[in-house]
mmCIF file of C-alpha atoms in Angstrom:
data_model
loop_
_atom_site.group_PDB
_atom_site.id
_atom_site.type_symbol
_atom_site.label_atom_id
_atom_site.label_comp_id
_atom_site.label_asym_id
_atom_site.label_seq_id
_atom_site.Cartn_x
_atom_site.Cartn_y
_atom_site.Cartn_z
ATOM 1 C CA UNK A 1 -8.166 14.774 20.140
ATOM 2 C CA UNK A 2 -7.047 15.228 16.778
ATOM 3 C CA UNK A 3 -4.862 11.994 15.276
ATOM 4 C CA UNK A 4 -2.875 13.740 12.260
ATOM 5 C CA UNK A 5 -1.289 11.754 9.789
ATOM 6 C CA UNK A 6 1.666 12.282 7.605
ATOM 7 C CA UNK A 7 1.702 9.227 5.181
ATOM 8 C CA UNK A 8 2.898 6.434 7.406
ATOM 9 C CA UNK A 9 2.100 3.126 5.682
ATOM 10 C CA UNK A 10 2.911 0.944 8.599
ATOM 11 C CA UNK A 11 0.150 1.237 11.045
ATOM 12 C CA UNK A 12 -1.254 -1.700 11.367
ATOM 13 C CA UNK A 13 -2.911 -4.195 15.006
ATOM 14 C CA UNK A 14 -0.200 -5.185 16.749
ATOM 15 C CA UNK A 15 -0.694 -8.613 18.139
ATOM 16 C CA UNK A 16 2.337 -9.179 19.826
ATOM 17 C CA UNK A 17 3.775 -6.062 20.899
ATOM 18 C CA UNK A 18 1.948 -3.011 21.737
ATOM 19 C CA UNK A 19 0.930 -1.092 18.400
ATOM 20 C CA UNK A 20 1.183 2.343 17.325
ATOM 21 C CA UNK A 21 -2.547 3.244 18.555
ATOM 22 C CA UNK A 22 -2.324 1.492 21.819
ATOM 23 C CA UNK A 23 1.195 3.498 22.384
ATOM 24 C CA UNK A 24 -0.450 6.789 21.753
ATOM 25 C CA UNK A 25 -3.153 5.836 24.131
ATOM 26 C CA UNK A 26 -0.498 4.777 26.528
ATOM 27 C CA UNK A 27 0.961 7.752 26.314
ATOM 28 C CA UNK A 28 -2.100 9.991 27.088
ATOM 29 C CA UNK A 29 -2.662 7.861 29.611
ATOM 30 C CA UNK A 30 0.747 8.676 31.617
ATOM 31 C CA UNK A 31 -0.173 12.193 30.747
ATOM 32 C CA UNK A 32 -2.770 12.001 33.637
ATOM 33 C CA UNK A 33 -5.420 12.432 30.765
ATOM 34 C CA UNK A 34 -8.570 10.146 31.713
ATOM 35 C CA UNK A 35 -11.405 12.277 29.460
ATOM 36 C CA UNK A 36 -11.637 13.417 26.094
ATOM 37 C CA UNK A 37 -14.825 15.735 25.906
ATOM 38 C CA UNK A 38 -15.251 15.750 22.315
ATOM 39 C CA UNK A 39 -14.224 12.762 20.159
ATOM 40 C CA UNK A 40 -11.608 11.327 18.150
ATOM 41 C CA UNK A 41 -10.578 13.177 14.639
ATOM 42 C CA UNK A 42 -8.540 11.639 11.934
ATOM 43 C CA UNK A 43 -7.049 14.153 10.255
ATOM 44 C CA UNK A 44 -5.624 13.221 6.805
ATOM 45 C CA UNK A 45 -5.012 16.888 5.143
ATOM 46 C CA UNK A 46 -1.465 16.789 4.729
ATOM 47 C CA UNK A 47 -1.920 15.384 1.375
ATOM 48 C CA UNK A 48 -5.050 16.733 -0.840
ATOM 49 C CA UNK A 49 -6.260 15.509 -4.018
ATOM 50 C CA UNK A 50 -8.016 12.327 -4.177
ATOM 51 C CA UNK A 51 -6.708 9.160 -2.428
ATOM 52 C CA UNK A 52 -8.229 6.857 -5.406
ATOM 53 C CA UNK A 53 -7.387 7.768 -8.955
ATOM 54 C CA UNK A 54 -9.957 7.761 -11.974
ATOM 55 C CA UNK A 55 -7.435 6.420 -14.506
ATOM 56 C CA UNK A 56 -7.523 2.848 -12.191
ATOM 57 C CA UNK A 57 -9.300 0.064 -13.220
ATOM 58 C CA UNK A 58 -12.789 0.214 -11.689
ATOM 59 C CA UNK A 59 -12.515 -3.926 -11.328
ATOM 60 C CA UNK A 60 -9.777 -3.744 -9.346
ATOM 61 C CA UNK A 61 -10.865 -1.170 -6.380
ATOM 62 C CA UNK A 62 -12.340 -3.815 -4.233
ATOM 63 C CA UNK A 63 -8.944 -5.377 -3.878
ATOM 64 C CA UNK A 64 -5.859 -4.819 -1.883
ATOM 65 C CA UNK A 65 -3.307 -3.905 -4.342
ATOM 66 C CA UNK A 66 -5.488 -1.141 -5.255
ATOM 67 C CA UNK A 67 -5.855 0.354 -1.631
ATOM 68 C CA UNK A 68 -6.368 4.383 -1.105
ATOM 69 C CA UNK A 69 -3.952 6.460 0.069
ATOM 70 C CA UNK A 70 -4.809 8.953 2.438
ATOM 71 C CA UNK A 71 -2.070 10.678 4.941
ATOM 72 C CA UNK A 72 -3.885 8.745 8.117
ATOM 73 C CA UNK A 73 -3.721 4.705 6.372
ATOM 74 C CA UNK A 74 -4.254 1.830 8.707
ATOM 75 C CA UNK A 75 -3.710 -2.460 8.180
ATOM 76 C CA UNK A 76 -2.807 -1.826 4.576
ATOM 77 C CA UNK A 77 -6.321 0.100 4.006
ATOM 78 C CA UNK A 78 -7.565 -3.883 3.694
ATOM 79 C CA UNK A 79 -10.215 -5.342 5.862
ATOM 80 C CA UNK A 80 -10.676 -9.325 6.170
ATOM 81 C CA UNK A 81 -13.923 -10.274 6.641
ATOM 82 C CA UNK A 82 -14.902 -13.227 8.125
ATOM 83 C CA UNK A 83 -18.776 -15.032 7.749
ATOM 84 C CA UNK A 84 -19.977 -17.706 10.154
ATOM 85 C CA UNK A 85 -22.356 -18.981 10.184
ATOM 86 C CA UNK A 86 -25.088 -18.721 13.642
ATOM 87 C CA UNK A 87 -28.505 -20.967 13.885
ATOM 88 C CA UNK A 88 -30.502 -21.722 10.945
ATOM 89 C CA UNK A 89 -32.981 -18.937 9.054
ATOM 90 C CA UNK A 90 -31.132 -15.952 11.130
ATOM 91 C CA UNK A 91 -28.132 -13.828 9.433
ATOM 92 C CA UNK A 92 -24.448 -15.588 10.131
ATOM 93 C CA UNK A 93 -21.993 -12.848 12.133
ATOM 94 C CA UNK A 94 -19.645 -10.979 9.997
ATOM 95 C CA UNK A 95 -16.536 -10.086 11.612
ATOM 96 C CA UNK A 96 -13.798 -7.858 10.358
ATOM 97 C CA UNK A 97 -10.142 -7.687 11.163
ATOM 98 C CA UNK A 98 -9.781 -4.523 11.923
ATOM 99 C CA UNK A 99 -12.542 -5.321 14.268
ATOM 100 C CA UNK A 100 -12.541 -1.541 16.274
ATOM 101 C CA UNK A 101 -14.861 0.174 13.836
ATOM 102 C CA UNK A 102 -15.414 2.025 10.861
ATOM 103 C CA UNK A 103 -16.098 -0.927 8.845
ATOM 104 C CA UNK A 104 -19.762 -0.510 6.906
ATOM 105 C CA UNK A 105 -21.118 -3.899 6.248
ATOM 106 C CA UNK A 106 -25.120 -4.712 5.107
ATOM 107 C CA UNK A 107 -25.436 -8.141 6.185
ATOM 108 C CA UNK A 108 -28.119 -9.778 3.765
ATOM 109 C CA UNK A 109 -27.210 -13.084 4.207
ATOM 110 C CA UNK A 110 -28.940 -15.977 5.812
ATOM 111 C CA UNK A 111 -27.317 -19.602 7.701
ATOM 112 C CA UNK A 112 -29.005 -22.334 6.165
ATOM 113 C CA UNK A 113 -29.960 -25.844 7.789
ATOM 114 C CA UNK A 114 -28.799 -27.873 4.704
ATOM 115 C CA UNK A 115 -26.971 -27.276 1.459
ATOM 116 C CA UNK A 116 -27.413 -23.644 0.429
ATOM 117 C CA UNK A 117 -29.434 -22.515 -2.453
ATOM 118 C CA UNK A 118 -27.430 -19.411 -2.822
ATOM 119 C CA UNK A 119 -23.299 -19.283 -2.492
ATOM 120 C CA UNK A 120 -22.020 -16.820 -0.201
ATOM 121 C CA UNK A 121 -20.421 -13.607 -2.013
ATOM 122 C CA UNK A 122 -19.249 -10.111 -0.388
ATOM 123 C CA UNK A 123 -20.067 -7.416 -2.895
ATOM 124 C CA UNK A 124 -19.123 -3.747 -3.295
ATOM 125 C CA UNK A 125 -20.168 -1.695 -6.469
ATOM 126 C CA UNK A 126 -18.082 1.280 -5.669
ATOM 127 C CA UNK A 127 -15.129 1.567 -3.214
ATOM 128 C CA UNK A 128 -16.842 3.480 -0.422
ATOM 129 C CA UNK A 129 -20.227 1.853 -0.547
ATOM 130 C CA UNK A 130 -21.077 -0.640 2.140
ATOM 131 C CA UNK A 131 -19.914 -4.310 1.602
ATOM 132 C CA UNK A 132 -22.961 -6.206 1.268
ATOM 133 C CA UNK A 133 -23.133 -10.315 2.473
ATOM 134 C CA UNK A 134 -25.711 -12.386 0.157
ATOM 135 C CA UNK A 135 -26.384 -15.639 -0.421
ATOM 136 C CA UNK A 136 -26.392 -18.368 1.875
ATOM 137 C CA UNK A 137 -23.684 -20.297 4.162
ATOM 138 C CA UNK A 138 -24.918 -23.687 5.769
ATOM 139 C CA UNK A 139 -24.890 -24.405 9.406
ATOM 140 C CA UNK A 140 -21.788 -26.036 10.808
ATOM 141 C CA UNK A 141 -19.517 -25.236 7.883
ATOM 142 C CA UNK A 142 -16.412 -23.584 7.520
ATOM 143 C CA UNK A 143 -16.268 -19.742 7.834
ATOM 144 C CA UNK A 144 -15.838 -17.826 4.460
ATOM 145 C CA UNK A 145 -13.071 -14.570 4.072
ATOM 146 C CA UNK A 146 -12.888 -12.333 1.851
ATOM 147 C CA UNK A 147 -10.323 -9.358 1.867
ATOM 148 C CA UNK A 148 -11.307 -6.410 1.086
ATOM 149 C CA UNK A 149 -10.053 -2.303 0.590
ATOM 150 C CA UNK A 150 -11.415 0.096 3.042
ATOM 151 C CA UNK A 151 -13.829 2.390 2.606
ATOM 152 C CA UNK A 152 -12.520 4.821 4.359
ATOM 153 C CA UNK A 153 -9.091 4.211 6.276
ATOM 154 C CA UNK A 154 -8.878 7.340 8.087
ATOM 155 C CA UNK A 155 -12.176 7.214 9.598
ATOM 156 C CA UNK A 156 -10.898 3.198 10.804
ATOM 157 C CA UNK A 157 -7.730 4.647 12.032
ATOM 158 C CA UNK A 158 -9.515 7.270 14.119
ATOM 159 C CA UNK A 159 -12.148 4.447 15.218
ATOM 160 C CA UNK A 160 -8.264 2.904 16.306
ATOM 161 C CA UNK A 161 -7.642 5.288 18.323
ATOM 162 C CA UNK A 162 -11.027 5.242 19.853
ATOM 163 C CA UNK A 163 -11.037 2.219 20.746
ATOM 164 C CA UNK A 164 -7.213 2.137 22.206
ATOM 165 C CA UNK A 165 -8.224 5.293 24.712
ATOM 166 C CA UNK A 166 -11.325 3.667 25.808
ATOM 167 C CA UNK A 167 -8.728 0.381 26.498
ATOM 168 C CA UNK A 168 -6.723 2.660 28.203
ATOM 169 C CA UNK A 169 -9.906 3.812 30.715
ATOM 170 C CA UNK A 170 -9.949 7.156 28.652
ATOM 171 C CA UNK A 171 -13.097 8.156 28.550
ATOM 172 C CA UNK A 172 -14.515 9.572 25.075
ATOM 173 C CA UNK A 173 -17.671 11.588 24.510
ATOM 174 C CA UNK A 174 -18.483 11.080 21.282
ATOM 175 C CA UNK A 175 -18.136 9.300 18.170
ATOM 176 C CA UNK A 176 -14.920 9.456 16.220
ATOM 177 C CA UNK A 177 -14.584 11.239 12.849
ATOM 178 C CA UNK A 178 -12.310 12.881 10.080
ATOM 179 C CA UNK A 179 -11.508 15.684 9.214
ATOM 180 C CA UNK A 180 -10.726 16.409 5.137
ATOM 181 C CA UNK A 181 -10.940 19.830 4.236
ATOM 182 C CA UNK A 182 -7.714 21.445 4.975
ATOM 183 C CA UNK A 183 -9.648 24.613 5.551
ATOM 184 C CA UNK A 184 -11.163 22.641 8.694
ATOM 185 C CA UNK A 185 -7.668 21.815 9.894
ATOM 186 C CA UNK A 186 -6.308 23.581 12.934
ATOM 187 C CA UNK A 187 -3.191 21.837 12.097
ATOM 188 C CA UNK A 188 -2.904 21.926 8.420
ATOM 189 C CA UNK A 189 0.479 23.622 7.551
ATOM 190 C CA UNK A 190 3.864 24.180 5.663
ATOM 191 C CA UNK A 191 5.499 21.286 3.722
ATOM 192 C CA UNK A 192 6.916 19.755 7.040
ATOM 193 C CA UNK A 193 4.280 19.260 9.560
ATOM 194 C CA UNK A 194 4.594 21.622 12.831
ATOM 195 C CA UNK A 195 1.928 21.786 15.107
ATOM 196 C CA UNK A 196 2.244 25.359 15.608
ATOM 197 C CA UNK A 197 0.146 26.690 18.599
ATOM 198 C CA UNK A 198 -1.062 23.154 19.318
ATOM 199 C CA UNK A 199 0.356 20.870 22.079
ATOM 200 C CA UNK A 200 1.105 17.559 20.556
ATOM 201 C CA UNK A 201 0.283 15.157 23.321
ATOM 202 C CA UNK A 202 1.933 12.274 21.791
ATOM 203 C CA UNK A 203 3.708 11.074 18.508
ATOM 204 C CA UNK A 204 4.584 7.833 16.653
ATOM 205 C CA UNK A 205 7.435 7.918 14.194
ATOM 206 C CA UNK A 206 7.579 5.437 11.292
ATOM 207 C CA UNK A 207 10.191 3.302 10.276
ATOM 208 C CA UNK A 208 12.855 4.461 7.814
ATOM 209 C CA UNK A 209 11.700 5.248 4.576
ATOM 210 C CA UNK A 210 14.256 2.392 2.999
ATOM 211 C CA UNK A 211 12.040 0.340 4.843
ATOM 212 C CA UNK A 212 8.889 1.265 2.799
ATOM 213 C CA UNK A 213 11.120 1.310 -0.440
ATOM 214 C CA UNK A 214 12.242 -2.465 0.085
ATOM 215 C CA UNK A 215 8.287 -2.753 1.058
ATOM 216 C CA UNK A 216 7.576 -1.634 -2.354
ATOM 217 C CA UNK A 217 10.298 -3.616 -4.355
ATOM 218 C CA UNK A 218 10.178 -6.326 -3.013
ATOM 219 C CA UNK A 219 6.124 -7.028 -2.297
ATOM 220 C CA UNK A 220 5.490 -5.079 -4.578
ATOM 221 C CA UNK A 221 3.313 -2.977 -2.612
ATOM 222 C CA UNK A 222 0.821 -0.193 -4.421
ATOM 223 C CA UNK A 223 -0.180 1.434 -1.546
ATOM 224 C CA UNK A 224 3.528 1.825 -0.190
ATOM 225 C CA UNK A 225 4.294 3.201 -3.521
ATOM 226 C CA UNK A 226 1.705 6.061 -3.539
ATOM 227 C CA UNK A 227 2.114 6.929 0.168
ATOM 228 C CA UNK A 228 6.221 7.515 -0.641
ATOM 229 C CA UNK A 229 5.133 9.323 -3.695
ATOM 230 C CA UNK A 230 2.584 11.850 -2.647
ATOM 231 C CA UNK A 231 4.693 12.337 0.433
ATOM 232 C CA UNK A 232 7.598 13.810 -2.047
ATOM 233 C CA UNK A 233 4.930 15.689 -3.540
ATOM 234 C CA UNK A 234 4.160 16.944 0.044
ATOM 235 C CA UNK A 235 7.745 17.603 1.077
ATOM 236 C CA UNK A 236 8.987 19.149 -1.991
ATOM 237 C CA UNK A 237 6.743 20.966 -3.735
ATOM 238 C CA UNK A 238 4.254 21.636 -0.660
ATOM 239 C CA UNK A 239 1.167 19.316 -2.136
ATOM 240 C CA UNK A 240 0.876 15.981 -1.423
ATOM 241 C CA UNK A 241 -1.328 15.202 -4.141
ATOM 242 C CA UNK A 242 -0.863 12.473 -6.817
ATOM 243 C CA UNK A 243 -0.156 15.034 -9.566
ATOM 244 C CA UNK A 244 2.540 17.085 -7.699
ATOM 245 C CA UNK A 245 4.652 13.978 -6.372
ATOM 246 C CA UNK A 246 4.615 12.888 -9.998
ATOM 247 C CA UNK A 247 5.717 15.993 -11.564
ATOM 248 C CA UNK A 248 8.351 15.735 -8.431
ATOM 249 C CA UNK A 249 10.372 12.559 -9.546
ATOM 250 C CA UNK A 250 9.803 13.752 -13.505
ATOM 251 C CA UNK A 251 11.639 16.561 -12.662
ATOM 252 C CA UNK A 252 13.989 14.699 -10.605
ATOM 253 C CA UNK A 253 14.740 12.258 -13.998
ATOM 254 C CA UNK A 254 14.938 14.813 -16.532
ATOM 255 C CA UNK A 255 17.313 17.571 -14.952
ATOM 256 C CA UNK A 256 18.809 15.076 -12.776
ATOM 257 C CA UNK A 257 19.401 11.838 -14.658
ATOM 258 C CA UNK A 258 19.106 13.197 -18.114
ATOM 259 C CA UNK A 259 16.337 11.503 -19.414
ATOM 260 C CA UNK A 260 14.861 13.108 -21.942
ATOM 261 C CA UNK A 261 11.474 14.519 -21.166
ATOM 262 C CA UNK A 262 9.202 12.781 -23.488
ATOM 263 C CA UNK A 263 10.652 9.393 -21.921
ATOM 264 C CA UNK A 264 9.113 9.713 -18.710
ATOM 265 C CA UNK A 265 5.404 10.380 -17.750
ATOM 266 C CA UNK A 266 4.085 9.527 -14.640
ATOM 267 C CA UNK A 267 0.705 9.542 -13.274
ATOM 268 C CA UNK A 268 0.614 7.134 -9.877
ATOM 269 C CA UNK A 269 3.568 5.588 -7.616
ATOM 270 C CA UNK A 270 1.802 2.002 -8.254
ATOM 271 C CA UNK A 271 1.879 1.879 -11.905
ATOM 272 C CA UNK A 272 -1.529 0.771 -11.436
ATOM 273 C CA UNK A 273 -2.866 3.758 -14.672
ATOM 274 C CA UNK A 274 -2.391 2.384 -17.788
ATOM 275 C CA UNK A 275 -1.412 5.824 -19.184
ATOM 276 C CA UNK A 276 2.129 5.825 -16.771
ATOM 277 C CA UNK A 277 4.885 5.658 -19.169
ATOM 278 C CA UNK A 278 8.465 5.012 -18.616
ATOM 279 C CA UNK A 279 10.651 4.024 -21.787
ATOM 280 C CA UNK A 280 13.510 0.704 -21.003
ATOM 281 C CA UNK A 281 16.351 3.737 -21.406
ATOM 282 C CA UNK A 282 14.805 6.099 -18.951
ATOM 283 C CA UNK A 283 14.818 3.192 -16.210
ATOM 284 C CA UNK A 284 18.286 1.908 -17.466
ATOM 285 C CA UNK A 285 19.612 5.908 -16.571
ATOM 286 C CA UNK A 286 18.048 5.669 -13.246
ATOM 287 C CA UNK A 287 19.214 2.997 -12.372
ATOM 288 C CA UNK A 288 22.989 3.831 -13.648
ATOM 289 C CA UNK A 289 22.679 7.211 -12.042
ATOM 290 C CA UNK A 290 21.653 5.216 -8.688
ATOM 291 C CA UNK A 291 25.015 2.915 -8.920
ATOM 292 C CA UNK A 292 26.705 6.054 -9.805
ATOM 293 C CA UNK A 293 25.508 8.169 -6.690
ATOM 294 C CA UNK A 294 26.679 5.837 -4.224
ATOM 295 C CA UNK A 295 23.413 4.832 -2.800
ATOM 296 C CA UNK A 296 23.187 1.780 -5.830
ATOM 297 C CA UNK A 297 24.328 -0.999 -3.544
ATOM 298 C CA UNK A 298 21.720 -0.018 -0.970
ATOM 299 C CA UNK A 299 18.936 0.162 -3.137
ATOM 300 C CA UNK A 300 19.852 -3.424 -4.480
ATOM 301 C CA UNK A 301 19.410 -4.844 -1.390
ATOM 302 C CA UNK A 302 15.724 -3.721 -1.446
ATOM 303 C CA UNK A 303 15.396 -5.246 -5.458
ATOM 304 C CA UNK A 304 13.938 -9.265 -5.527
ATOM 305 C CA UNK A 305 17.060 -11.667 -6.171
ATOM 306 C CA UNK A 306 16.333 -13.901 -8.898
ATOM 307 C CA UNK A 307 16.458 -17.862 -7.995
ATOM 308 C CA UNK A 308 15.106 -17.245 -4.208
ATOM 309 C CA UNK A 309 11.519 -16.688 -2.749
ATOM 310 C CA UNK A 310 12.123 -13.265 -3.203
ATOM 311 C CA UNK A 311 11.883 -14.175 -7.047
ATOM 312 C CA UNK A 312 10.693 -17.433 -7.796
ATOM 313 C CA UNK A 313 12.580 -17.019 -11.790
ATOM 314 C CA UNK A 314 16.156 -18.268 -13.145
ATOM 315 C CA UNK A 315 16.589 -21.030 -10.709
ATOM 316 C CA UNK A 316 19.534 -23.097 -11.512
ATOM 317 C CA UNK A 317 21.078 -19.848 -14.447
ATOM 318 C CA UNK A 318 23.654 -18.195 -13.994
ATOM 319 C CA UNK A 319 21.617 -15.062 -13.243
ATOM 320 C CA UNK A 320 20.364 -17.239 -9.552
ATOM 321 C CA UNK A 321 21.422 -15.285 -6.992
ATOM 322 C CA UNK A 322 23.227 -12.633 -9.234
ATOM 323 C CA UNK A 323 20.288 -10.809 -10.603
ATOM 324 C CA UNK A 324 18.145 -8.664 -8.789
ATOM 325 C CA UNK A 325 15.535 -6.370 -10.504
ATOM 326 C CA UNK A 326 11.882 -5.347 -9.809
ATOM 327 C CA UNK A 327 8.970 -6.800 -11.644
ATOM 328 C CA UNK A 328 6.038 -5.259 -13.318
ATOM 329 C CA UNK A 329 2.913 -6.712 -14.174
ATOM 330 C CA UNK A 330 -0.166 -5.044 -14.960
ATOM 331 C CA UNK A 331 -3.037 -6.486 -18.281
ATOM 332 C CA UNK A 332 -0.953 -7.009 -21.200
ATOM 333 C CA UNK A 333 2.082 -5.463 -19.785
ATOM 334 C CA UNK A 334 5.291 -6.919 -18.421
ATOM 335 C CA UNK A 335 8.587 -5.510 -17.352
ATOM 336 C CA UNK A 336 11.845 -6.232 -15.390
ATOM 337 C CA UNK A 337 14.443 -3.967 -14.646
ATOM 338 C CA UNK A 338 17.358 -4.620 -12.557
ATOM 339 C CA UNK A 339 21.053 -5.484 -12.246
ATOM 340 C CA UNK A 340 22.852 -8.704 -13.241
ATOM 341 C CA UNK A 341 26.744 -9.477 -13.372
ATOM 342 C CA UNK A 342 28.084 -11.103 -15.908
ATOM 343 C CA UNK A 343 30.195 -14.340 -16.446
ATOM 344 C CA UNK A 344 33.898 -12.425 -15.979
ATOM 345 C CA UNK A 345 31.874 -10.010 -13.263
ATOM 346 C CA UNK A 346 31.047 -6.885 -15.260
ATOM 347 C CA UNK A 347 27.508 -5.008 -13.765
ATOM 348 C CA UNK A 348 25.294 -5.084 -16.321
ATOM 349 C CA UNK A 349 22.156 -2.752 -15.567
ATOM 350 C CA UNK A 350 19.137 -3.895 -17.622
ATOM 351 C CA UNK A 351 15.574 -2.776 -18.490
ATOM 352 C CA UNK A 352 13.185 -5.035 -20.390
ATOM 353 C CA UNK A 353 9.395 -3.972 -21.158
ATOM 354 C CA UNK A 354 6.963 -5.502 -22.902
ATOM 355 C CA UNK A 355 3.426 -4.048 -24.099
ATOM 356 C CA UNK A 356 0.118 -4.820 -25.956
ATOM 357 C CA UNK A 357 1.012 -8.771 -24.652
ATOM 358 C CA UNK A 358 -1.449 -11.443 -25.812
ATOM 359 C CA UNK A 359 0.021 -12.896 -22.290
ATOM 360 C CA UNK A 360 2.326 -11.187 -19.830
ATOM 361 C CA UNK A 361 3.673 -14.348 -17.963
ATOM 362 C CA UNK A 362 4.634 -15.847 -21.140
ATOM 363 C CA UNK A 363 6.673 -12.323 -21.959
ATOM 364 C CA UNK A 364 8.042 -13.156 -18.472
ATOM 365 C CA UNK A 365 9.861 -16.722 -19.737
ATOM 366 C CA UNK A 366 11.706 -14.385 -22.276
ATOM 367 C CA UNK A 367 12.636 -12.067 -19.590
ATOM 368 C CA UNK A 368 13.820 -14.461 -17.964
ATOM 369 C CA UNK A 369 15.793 -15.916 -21.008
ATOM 370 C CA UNK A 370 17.213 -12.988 -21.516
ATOM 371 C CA UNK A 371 18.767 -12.188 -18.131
ATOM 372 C CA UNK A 372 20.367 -15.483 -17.960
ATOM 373 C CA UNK A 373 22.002 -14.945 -20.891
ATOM 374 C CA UNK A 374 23.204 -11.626 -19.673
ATOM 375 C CA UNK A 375 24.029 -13.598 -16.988
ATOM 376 C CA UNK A 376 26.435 -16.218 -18.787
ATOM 377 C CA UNK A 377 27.904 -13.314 -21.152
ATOM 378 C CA UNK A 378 31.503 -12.989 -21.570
ATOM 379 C CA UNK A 379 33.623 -10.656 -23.295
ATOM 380 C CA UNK A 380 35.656 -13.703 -24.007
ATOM 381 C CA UNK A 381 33.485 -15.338 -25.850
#
């Protein structure tokens, strides 16, 4: 059974309605299908290219903002591990959450009678090495957690779907797996996926993608940014790599929106490269062109509104509940970029950026200065 993905970002364990996995089983299930002979395959070709990029930061791969992003993605591509601890002088249990599979951990740890002589830490050199548990945790204390990205989500996703037949009385033969190399694919296609000769036994749909886009503006969520990006690669120029949904929305800015083409280079949908660059124009013209097109008021719905939890900034200004715009933050960088109406109603579209920062949330205050005076502006005055 071959599980193909096509960039979804929101599978994820369902706790209190069935999830995607468990539907898919279901499905088989009513199918009259009660043996798979071979084993589970994730199949993640539909985009190509590599899921994590070089130009991130090499600290920041162990956590969940900088997730991969393969076409099969599962619970974020995070795992939470949790230590606790058993009877003294033996390892504690790690558990994970996923908890179906696919998960490597090396469990060096030890439970200790009285006060340890070693903290706790989970530790990963590289992304796709095997989390390792050291140190110590005492007897009778509280669990630790630790989040964590996965190794390698499509081989948990397919180790989903295992587990969800096998819950369904499906029997499975072997071991589940992935497959990578489009070459290997029987399924690996045109820029729209069509199984061709193959039966497709069952399918999930996603949500909307306006859905991942408010995911993305308003959690700021990396990993929904690069799935919606390499997907337009996918879609439109027939590679969903990286490179080719960049070049995609550059193309899309310069002969589109008219930005000029030195204004604009993009490298990642997270903005997690240092080398992405977007000048304060360029984003002011997207965003005009955006109000302009007639789809502005819906993509303002998906931006953070200032004074709320959506974005904790500009409480009691005139720009509370008025100004909504999307935050950046990355070392020594800060940005917002948004729309604000003034004091006699005028929109006022907006793009502030700030680099080589000593401190990026003190460049925030003067954002935030700023658009509350934009805010208060009159022509009046």
């Amino acid at each position: 059974v071959i599980l193909y993905g096509t960039g979804d970002p929101f599978l994820r364990p369902s706790r209190r309605e069935v999830g995607a996995l468990d539907a898919l089983a279901a499905t088989l299930r009513e199918r009259g299908i009660h043996r798979v002979e071979g084993r589970v395959l994730g199949d993640a070709t539909y985009f190509s290219g590599p899921d994590r990029l070089d130009e991130w930061d090499p600290r920041d791969l162990n956590d969940w903002f900088a997730a991969a992003s393969p076409a099969l993605s599962y619970n974020g591509n995070v795992v939470q591990l949790r230590v606790e601890a058993s009877i003294a002088g033996a390892p504690p249990q790690v558990h994970t959450d996923p908890a179906h599979g696919g998960v490597a951990v090396d469990n060096q740890a030890r439970t200790s009678s009285g006060r340890p002589s070693a903290r706790l830490h989970m530790l990963r050199d590289a992304p796709t090495d095997p989390i390792r548990v050291v140190g110590e945790i005492q007897r009778g204390g509280r669990d630790i957690y630790r989040s964590m990205t996965l190794q390698d989500p499509v081989l948990v996703t397919a180790s989903g779907l295992d587990r969800a037949l096998r819950d369904a009385g499906i029997q499975v033969g072997g071991e589940p797996g992935t497959i990578r190399d489009a070459s290997r694919s029987p399924l690996a296609g045109d820029r729209i996926f069509t199984a061709g000769d193959h039966q497709i036994l069952a399918s999930h749909r996603s949500p909307p993608l306006l859905e991942a886009l408010s995911i993305v503006n308003l959690e700021s969520h990396n990993l929904f940014a690069d799935l919606v990006l390499r997907t337009l690669g996918r879609v439109e120029a027939g590679e969903g790599s990286y490179a080719a949904g960049a070049a995609v929305v550059e193309r899309f800015m310069v002969e589109e929106v008219g930005v000029a083409a030195d204004e604009v280079r993009l490298i990642d949908g997270s903005g997690l490269a240092a080398n992405n660059r977007a000048s304060p124009g360029a984003l002011v013209a997207v965003l005009q062109h955006a109000l302009a097109s007639g789809y502005g008021e819906v993509l303002l719905e998906t931006l953070p509104e200032a004074g709320t939890r959506q974005l904790r900034r500009m409480a009691r200004t005139p720009a509370a509940r008025n100004l909504r715009a999307k935050t950046g933050t990355i070392e020594g960088v800060s940005a917002l970029s948004g729309l604000v109406r003034t004091a006699d109603d005028r929109p006022a579209v907006f793009s502030i950026v700030g680099n080589d920062l000593p401190s990026a949330w003190g460049a925030k205050r003067l954002e935030d200065e700023i658009g509350a005076a934009i805010a208060g502006w009159s022509s009046s005055r």
